[in-house]
XYZ file of N, CA and C in Angstrom:
537
model
N -17.523 -3.680 9.433
C -17.747 -4.110 10.778
C -17.023 -3.157 11.723
N -17.681 -2.734 12.769
C -17.116 -1.822 13.756
C -17.083 -2.500 15.114
N -15.966 -2.400 15.787
C -15.854 -2.878 17.160
C -16.145 -1.685 18.061
N -17.329 -1.663 18.664
C -17.750 -0.517 19.475
C -16.827 -0.266 20.665
N -16.262 -1.314 21.216
C -15.399 -1.166 22.378
C -14.098 -0.443 22.042
N -13.463 -0.775 20.884
C -12.159 -0.205 20.537
C -12.224 0.908 19.499
N -13.342 0.985 18.761
C -13.449 1.960 17.678
C -12.841 1.476 16.380
N -12.256 0.285 16.370
C -11.662 -0.263 15.153
C -12.731 -0.668 14.150
N -12.465 -0.420 12.871
C -13.433 -0.755 11.829
C -12.706 -1.096 10.536
N -13.292 -2.005 9.775
C -12.804 -2.327 8.443
C -13.964 -2.919 7.669
N -14.204 -2.385 6.472
C -15.311 -2.869 5.656
C -14.934 -2.789 4.186
N -15.368 -3.783 3.429
C -15.194 -3.747 1.978
C -16.208 -2.784 1.399
N -15.796 -2.051 0.367
C -16.694 -1.070 -0.226
C -16.364 -0.860 -1.698
N -17.398 -0.711 -2.495
C -17.206 -0.376 -3.905
C -16.989 1.117 -4.089
N -17.116 1.876 -3.012
C -17.009 3.341 -3.125
C -16.166 3.913 -1.990
N -14.853 3.753 -2.100
C -13.930 4.395 -1.160
C -13.463 5.692 -1.817
N -13.646 6.791 -1.131
C -13.351 8.106 -1.702
C -12.147 8.741 -1.035
N -11.337 9.409 -1.824
C -10.256 10.235 -1.306
C -9.931 11.284 -2.366
N -9.974 12.539 -1.970
C -9.646 13.619 -2.900
C -10.534 13.665 -4.123
N -11.787 13.265 -3.990
C -12.718 13.303 -5.118
C -12.604 12.124 -6.062
N -11.728 11.175 -5.774
C -11.559 9.996 -6.627
C -12.074 8.761 -5.899
N -12.901 7.967 -6.607
C -13.484 6.754 -6.038
C -12.709 5.539 -6.516
N -12.427 4.650 -5.575
C -11.823 3.361 -5.900
C -12.525 2.280 -5.090
N -12.526 1.087 -5.622
C -13.060 -0.050 -4.886
C -11.999 -0.515 -3.899
N -12.432 -0.884 -2.699
C -11.447 -1.340 -1.728
C -12.017 -1.534 -0.343
N -11.317 -0.979 0.633
C -11.657 -1.135 2.046
C -11.590 0.228 2.718
N -12.552 0.478 3.577
C -12.521 1.681 4.389
C -12.452 1.268 5.847
N -11.803 2.083 6.652
C -11.719 1.696 8.047
C -11.113 2.745 8.939
N -10.898 2.331 10.176
C -10.281 3.165 11.197
C -9.572 2.236 12.169
N -8.298 2.515 12.477
C -7.616 1.677 13.469
C -8.256 1.825 14.845
N -8.183 0.811 15.692
C -8.684 0.929 17.056
C -7.974 2.071 17.793
N -8.740 2.839 18.577
C -8.145 3.962 19.301
C -8.694 4.100 20.717
N -9.791 3.446 21.017
C -10.305 3.453 22.390
C -9.604 2.340 23.172
N -9.370 2.546 24.423
C -8.701 1.542 25.267
C -7.316 1.197 24.728
N -6.646 2.159 24.136
C -5.316 1.938 23.562
C -5.373 1.753 22.063
N -4.284 2.074 21.403
C -4.222 1.975 19.950
C -4.023 0.533 19.514
N -4.509 0.234 18.316
C -4.392 -1.123 17.797
C -4.286 -1.134 16.286
N -4.533 -2.298 15.708
C -4.363 -2.531 14.276
C -5.604 -3.195 13.705
N -5.985 -2.804 12.496
C -6.981 -3.544 11.727
C -6.268 -4.099 10.502
N -6.737 -5.249 10.007
C -6.058 -5.850 8.867
C -7.017 -6.705 8.063
N -6.590 -6.984 6.852
C -7.290 -7.914 5.988
C -6.240 -8.854 5.417
N -6.594 -10.130 5.272
C -5.623 -11.124 4.828
C -6.216 -12.003 3.736
N -5.330 -12.502 2.873
C -5.722 -13.358 1.767
C -4.768 -14.530 1.698
N -5.308 -15.739 1.630
C -4.492 -16.927 1.400
C -4.278 -17.083 -0.096
N -3.029 -17.229 -0.521
C -2.710 -17.290 -1.946
C -1.721 -18.410 -2.231
N -1.914 -19.065 -3.360
C -0.914 -19.979 -3.902
C -0.187 -19.197 -4.984
N 0.986 -18.679 -4.660
C 1.716 -17.855 -5.623
C 2.378 -18.744 -6.672
N 2.342 -18.340 -7.930
C 2.987 -19.134 -8.978
C 4.512 -19.056 -8.850
N 5.192 -19.996 -9.469
C 6.658 -20.022 -9.439
C 7.225 -19.146 -10.550
N 6.641 -18.004 -10.748
C 7.061 -17.049 -11.777
C 7.498 -15.782 -11.067
N 8.560 -15.169 -11.561
C 9.051 -13.912 -10.989
C 9.091 -12.862 -12.073
N 8.925 -11.635 -11.761
C 8.638 -11.070 -10.450
C 7.166 -11.199 -10.084
N 6.902 -11.065 -8.781
C 5.537 -10.966 -8.251
C 5.493 -9.680 -7.439
N 4.625 -8.771 -7.836
C 4.543 -7.463 -7.182
C 3.122 -7.242 -6.687
N 3.005 -6.837 -5.428
C 1.718 -6.468 -4.842
C 1.596 -4.952 -4.920
N 0.501 -4.488 -5.487
C 0.264 -3.048 -5.606
C -1.076 -2.712 -4.966
N -1.108 -1.596 -4.229
C -2.329 -1.080 -3.624
C -2.155 0.415 -3.423
N -3.231 1.085 -3.079
C -3.172 2.520 -2.799
C -3.822 2.789 -1.459
N -3.407 3.875 -0.827
C -3.983 4.286 0.450
C -4.412 5.740 0.343
N -5.481 6.059 1.059
C -5.958 7.431 1.108
C -6.467 7.771 2.494
N -6.163 8.982 2.941
C -6.673 9.526 4.191
C -7.318 10.853 3.837
N -8.602 10.994 4.142
C -9.325 12.200 3.729
C -9.175 13.367 4.683
N -9.074 13.109 5.999
C -9.066 14.178 6.983
C -7.748 14.928 6.994
N -7.810 16.237 6.817
C -6.612 17.076 6.901
C -6.083 17.129 8.333
N -6.889 16.693 9.312
C -6.465 16.691 10.716
C -5.725 15.424 11.119
N -5.605 14.475 10.207
C -4.910 13.226 10.517
C -3.404 13.462 10.538
N -2.721 12.780 11.434
C -1.254 12.800 11.428
C -0.701 11.585 10.691
N -1.570 10.848 10.020
C -1.141 9.718 9.209
C -1.476 8.386 9.838
N -1.243 7.345 9.061
C -1.488 5.974 9.491
C -0.245 5.147 9.213
N -0.078 4.082 9.959
C 0.980 3.121 9.675
C 0.413 2.013 8.811
N 1.131 1.643 7.761
C 0.704 0.555 6.873
C 1.834 -0.460 6.810
N 1.483 -1.736 7.007
C 2.450 -2.822 6.903
C 1.883 -3.933 6.037
N 2.745 -4.575 5.280
C 2.384 -5.782 4.549
C 3.199 -6.914 5.154
N 2.487 -7.953 5.582
C 3.107 -9.122 6.216
C 2.813 -10.348 5.365
N 3.808 -11.190 5.143
C 3.651 -12.378 4.302
C 4.305 -13.562 4.995
N 3.618 -14.684 4.964
C 4.187 -15.895 5.536
C 3.320 -17.092 5.240
N 3.819 -18.279 5.581
C 3.030 -19.486 5.368
C 1.803 -19.481 6.275
N 0.739 -20.178 5.876
C -0.435 -20.261 6.743
C -0.056 -20.848 8.108
N -0.640 -20.329 9.145
C -0.457 -20.839 10.512
C 0.990 -20.740 10.998
N 1.730 -19.755 10.490
C 3.113 -19.559 10.936
C 3.391 -18.064 11.012
N 4.500 -17.727 11.611
C 4.872 -16.315 11.744
C 5.080 -15.685 10.370
N 4.614 -14.455 10.233
C 4.737 -13.727 8.970
C 5.941 -12.791 9.020
N 6.430 -12.466 7.854
C 7.569 -11.564 7.696
C 7.058 -10.226 7.178
N 7.522 -9.129 7.757
C 7.142 -7.805 7.267
C 7.944 -7.508 6.010
N 7.235 -7.260 4.891
C 7.909 -6.989 3.618
C 7.725 -5.536 3.174
N 6.892 -4.785 3.894
C 6.639 -3.385 3.538
C 6.147 -2.668 4.779
N 6.598 -1.430 4.953
C 6.132 -0.609 6.061
C 6.293 0.857 5.694
N 5.285 1.660 6.005
C 5.388 3.097 5.760
C 4.491 3.848 6.731
N 4.834 5.094 6.970
C 3.961 6.011 7.702
C 3.328 6.908 6.642
N 2.095 6.608 6.284
C 1.363 7.333 5.236
C 0.833 8.640 5.828
N 1.370 9.777 5.384
C 0.984 11.084 5.925
C 0.190 11.941 4.951
N 0.144 11.558 3.698
C -0.531 12.369 2.686
C -2.033 12.335 2.892
N -2.671 13.499 2.893
C -4.126 13.545 3.006
C -4.710 14.151 1.740
N -5.950 13.763 1.449
C -6.678 14.349 0.339
C -6.401 13.763 -1.018
N -5.596 12.695 -1.111
C -5.387 12.032 -2.406
C -4.896 10.616 -2.171
N -5.104 9.783 -3.182
C -4.611 8.410 -3.143
C -3.105 8.408 -3.382
N -2.394 7.515 -2.705
C -0.969 7.310 -2.934
C -0.776 5.828 -3.241
N -0.105 5.547 -4.361
C 0.138 4.159 -4.768
C 1.382 3.608 -4.082
N 1.281 2.353 -3.661
C 2.399 1.645 -3.044
C 2.551 0.299 -3.725
N 3.772 -0.239 -3.691
C 3.970 -1.598 -4.161
C 5.140 -2.222 -3.417
N 5.101 -3.559 -3.370
C 6.172 -4.306 -2.726
C 6.391 -5.609 -3.483
N 7.629 -6.035 -3.520
C 8.019 -7.232 -4.258
C 7.797 -8.479 -3.393
N 7.029 -9.412 -3.922
C 6.774 -10.684 -3.232
C 7.485 -11.857 -3.910
N 8.441 -11.564 -4.782
C 9.120 -12.612 -5.548
C 9.784 -13.661 -4.674
N 10.211 -13.288 -3.479
C 10.853 -14.249 -2.576
C 9.908 -15.380 -2.181
N 8.603 -15.182 -2.384
C 7.605 -16.185 -1.997
C 7.052 -16.950 -3.194
N 7.657 -16.770 -4.379
C 7.178 -17.438 -5.600
C 7.141 -18.949 -5.398
N 6.059 -19.575 -5.860
C 5.910 -21.016 -5.783
C 5.443 -21.532 -4.425
N 5.048 -20.635 -3.544
C 4.639 -21.057 -2.196
C 3.192 -20.679 -1.898
N 2.616 -21.380 -0.953
C 1.307 -21.009 -0.400
C 1.585 -20.049 0.751
N 0.972 -18.859 0.697
C 1.230 -17.829 1.709
C -0.069 -17.143 2.119
N 0.026 -16.426 3.217
C -1.016 -15.497 3.628
C -0.418 -14.100 3.511
N -1.093 -13.229 2.756
C -0.672 -11.839 2.610
C -1.637 -11.004 3.440
N -1.094 -10.210 4.351
C -1.907 -9.388 5.244
C -1.493 -7.932 5.103
N -2.472 -7.058 4.899
C -2.231 -5.615 4.950
C -2.822 -5.130 6.270
N -1.958 -4.543 7.096
C -2.349 -4.094 8.430
C -2.200 -2.579 8.519
N -3.171 -1.941 9.178
C -3.158 -0.483 9.339
C -3.293 -0.155 10.819
N -2.421 0.752 11.284
C -2.511 1.226 12.663
C -2.490 2.751 12.674
N -2.476 3.336 13.860
C -2.581 4.801 13.973
C -1.270 5.515 13.689
N -0.227 4.784 13.384
C 1.052 5.407 13.088
C 1.874 5.606 14.342
N 3.086 6.142 14.175
C 3.977 6.308 15.312
C 3.466 7.349 16.301
N 3.792 7.169 17.563
C 3.386 8.108 18.615
C 4.215 9.387 18.485
N 3.764 10.532 18.929
C 2.414 10.747 19.436
C 1.431 10.805 18.275
N 0.207 10.451 18.523
C -0.744 10.405 17.417
C -2.106 10.923 17.861
N -2.824 11.469 16.890
C -4.207 11.878 17.128
C -5.103 10.843 16.473
N -5.192 9.693 17.059
C -5.795 8.514 16.449
C -7.258 8.673 16.058
N -7.956 9.644 16.601
C -9.373 9.783 16.288
C -9.615 10.300 14.868
N -8.611 10.857 14.182
C -8.774 11.373 12.819
C -8.188 10.453 11.754
N -7.953 9.200 12.071
C -7.224 8.320 11.165
C -8.105 7.390 10.343
N -9.265 7.864 9.895
C -10.063 7.065 8.958
C -9.278 6.951 7.655
N -9.317 5.780 7.040
C -8.506 5.535 5.850
C -9.289 4.731 4.828
N -8.753 4.708 3.610
C -9.229 3.838 2.541
C -8.029 3.132 1.934
N -8.208 1.882 1.573
C -7.215 1.110 0.838
C -7.876 0.601 -0.434
N -7.194 0.728 -1.568
C -7.739 0.161 -2.801
C -7.597 -1.352 -2.754
N -8.347 -2.026 -3.608
C -8.225 -3.482 -3.706
C -6.787 -3.803 -4.109
N -6.105 -4.656 -3.361
C -4.726 -5.018 -3.721
C -4.711 -5.819 -5.023
N -3.668 -5.604 -5.821
C -3.530 -6.286 -7.102
C -2.156 -6.932 -7.176
N -2.101 -8.182 -7.622
C -0.831 -8.871 -7.849
C -0.477 -8.801 -9.323
N 0.762 -8.445 -9.613
C 1.294 -8.493 -10.971
C 2.316 -9.611 -10.997
N 2.115 -10.581 -11.889
C 2.978 -11.747 -11.972
C 3.677 -11.733 -13.325
N 5.002 -11.861 -13.325
C 5.779 -11.816 -14.557
C 6.085 -10.383 -14.944
N 6.781 -10.244 -16.043
C 7.173 -8.913 -16.500
C 5.953 -8.120 -16.945
N 5.858 -6.883 -16.493
C 4.761 -6.003 -16.889
C 5.110 -5.304 -18.185
N 4.127 -5.107 -19.054
C 4.404 -4.358 -20.277
C 4.750 -2.915 -19.940
N 5.568 -2.313 -20.760
C 5.922 -0.911 -20.537
C 4.767 -0.029 -20.964
N 4.686 1.137 -20.387
C 3.618 2.086 -20.723
C 3.882 2.677 -22.101
N 2.817 2.945 -22.821
C 2.919 3.588 -24.124
C 2.711 5.080 -23.917
N 3.761 5.862 -24.147
C 3.699 7.303 -23.894
C 2.963 8.035 -25.010
N 3.169 7.640 -26.252
C 2.588 8.373 -27.376
C 1.823 7.396 -28.263
N 0.533 7.218 -27.951
C -0.283 6.249 -28.681
C -0.414 6.594 -30.162
N -0.483 7.872 -30.498
C -0.615 8.271 -31.903
C 0.622 7.843 -32.697
N 1.804 8.003 -32.117
C 3.031 7.607 -32.804
C 3.087 6.094 -32.978
N 2.679 5.356 -31.969
C 2.666 3.896 -32.057
C 1.699 3.456 -33.155
N 0.527 4.078 -33.197
C -0.463 3.733 -34.227
C 0.075 4.046 -35.617
N 0.724 5.202 -35.785
C 1.267 5.582 -37.089
C 2.327 4.578 -37.547
N 3.191 4.147 -36.651
C 4.205 3.136 -37.012
C 3.538 1.825 -37.387
N 2.494 1.430 -36.662
C 1.798 0.183 -36.962
C 1.141 0.244 -38.336
N 0.549 1.383 -38.685
C -0.072 1.542 -40.003
C 0.988 1.471 -41.094
N 2.121 2.155 -40.866
C 3.203 2.125 -41.855
C 3.719 0.708 -42.051
N 3.893 -0.025 -40.969
C 4.339 -1.418 -41.077
C 3.310 -2.259 -41.809
N 2.037 -2.034 -41.536
C 0.982 -2.797 -42.203
C 1.002 -2.537 -43.700
N 1.234 -1.281 -44.092
C 1.271 -0.954 -45.525
C 2.444 -1.629 -46.215
N 3.513 -1.882 -45.482
C 4.657 -2.596 -46.055
C 4.441 -4.110 -45.999
N 3.337 -4.551 -45.454
C 3.036 -5.974 -45.394
C 3.659 -6.690 -44.214
N 4.159 -5.935 -43.254
C 4.830 -6.556 -42.122
C 3.864 -7.000 -41.031
N 2.730 -6.347 -40.880
C 1.798 -6.651 -39.811
C 0.374 -6.560 -40.288
N -0.474 -7.251 -39.587
C -1.912 -7.058 -39.721
C -2.363 -6.567 -38.354
N -2.861 -5.364 -38.295
C -3.214 -4.746 -37.032
C -4.705 -4.482 -37.015
N -5.371 -4.994 -36.020
C -6.784 -4.727 -35.847
C -6.926 -3.628 -34.817
N -7.522 -2.516 -35.234
C -7.643 -1.358 -34.355
C -9.012 -1.261 -33.730
N -9.201 -0.218 -32.942
C -10.499 0.037 -32.317
C -11.526 0.375 -33.385
N -12.773 0.142 -33.076
C -13.839 0.457 -33.999
C -13.935 -0.533 -35.156
N -13.271 -1.668 -35.046
C -13.378 -2.693 -36.082
C -12.508 -2.460 -37.291
N -11.693 -1.400 -37.320
C -10.832 -1.132 -38.474
C -9.685 -2.132 -38.513
N -9.354 -2.585 -39.699
C -8.241 -3.506 -39.876
C -7.268 -2.894 -40.863
N -6.024 -2.856 -40.500
C -4.969 -2.329 -41.372
C -4.207 -3.517 -41.909
N -4.136 -3.622 -43.239
C -3.420 -4.745 -43.862
C -2.483 -4.217 -44.929
N -1.638 -5.091 -45.431
C -0.713 -4.702 -46.479
C -1.462 -4.354 -47.754
N -0.843 -3.423 -48.522
C -1.355 -3.117 -49.845
C -2.378 -2.080 -49.853
C-alpha cells in the first residue's frame, strides 16, 4: 500500500531482494513528502512464560545512494504505550543484515510487537530509502547450538551406534544400529 500524499509505503512480499538474495518479508519506503515519517507493521502476540524469547529479523537497503534507515522495535501491552527495545541506524547497502533483540522481559504477557522504519537521523536523503525487512521470527527457549562439522558428528554417531549406544536414523532412509 502506498500513501500518495506522503510517499510512505509498506507491503508484504514473497520476493524481497537485496544483494541478489531473496527473502520473504516486507518492502517499503518511509514517508518523505510533506516531512519525514515512519512506516510500521505490528503483531499482537501472547508470549509464553518461557525464557529466553528472542525476536530476529533482517533488513536490506538496495540503493547505494541511501544514507540509511532508522529501525526500531517497540513492545507493549495492547492499547497502551510501547517501550523501545531495539534501535539502530541501518547504513549497510547491497546485502541483508541480521538483527535480534531479547523480548524475555515480556514472557507470559499479551503484547503488541511493532517494527517501525523511518528515514534515519537528519540530515537525510529520504528519497533513496527503499528497504526490505525479512519476516520476523521468534525463538522461544534455548536454541540448539550450530553444528560446525557435520561429517565429524555423523562419524561419532556411527561409532556410537556400532557400540550399541544409539540408534541413529540418517538421511536417505539409512539406519545405523549396533552390531
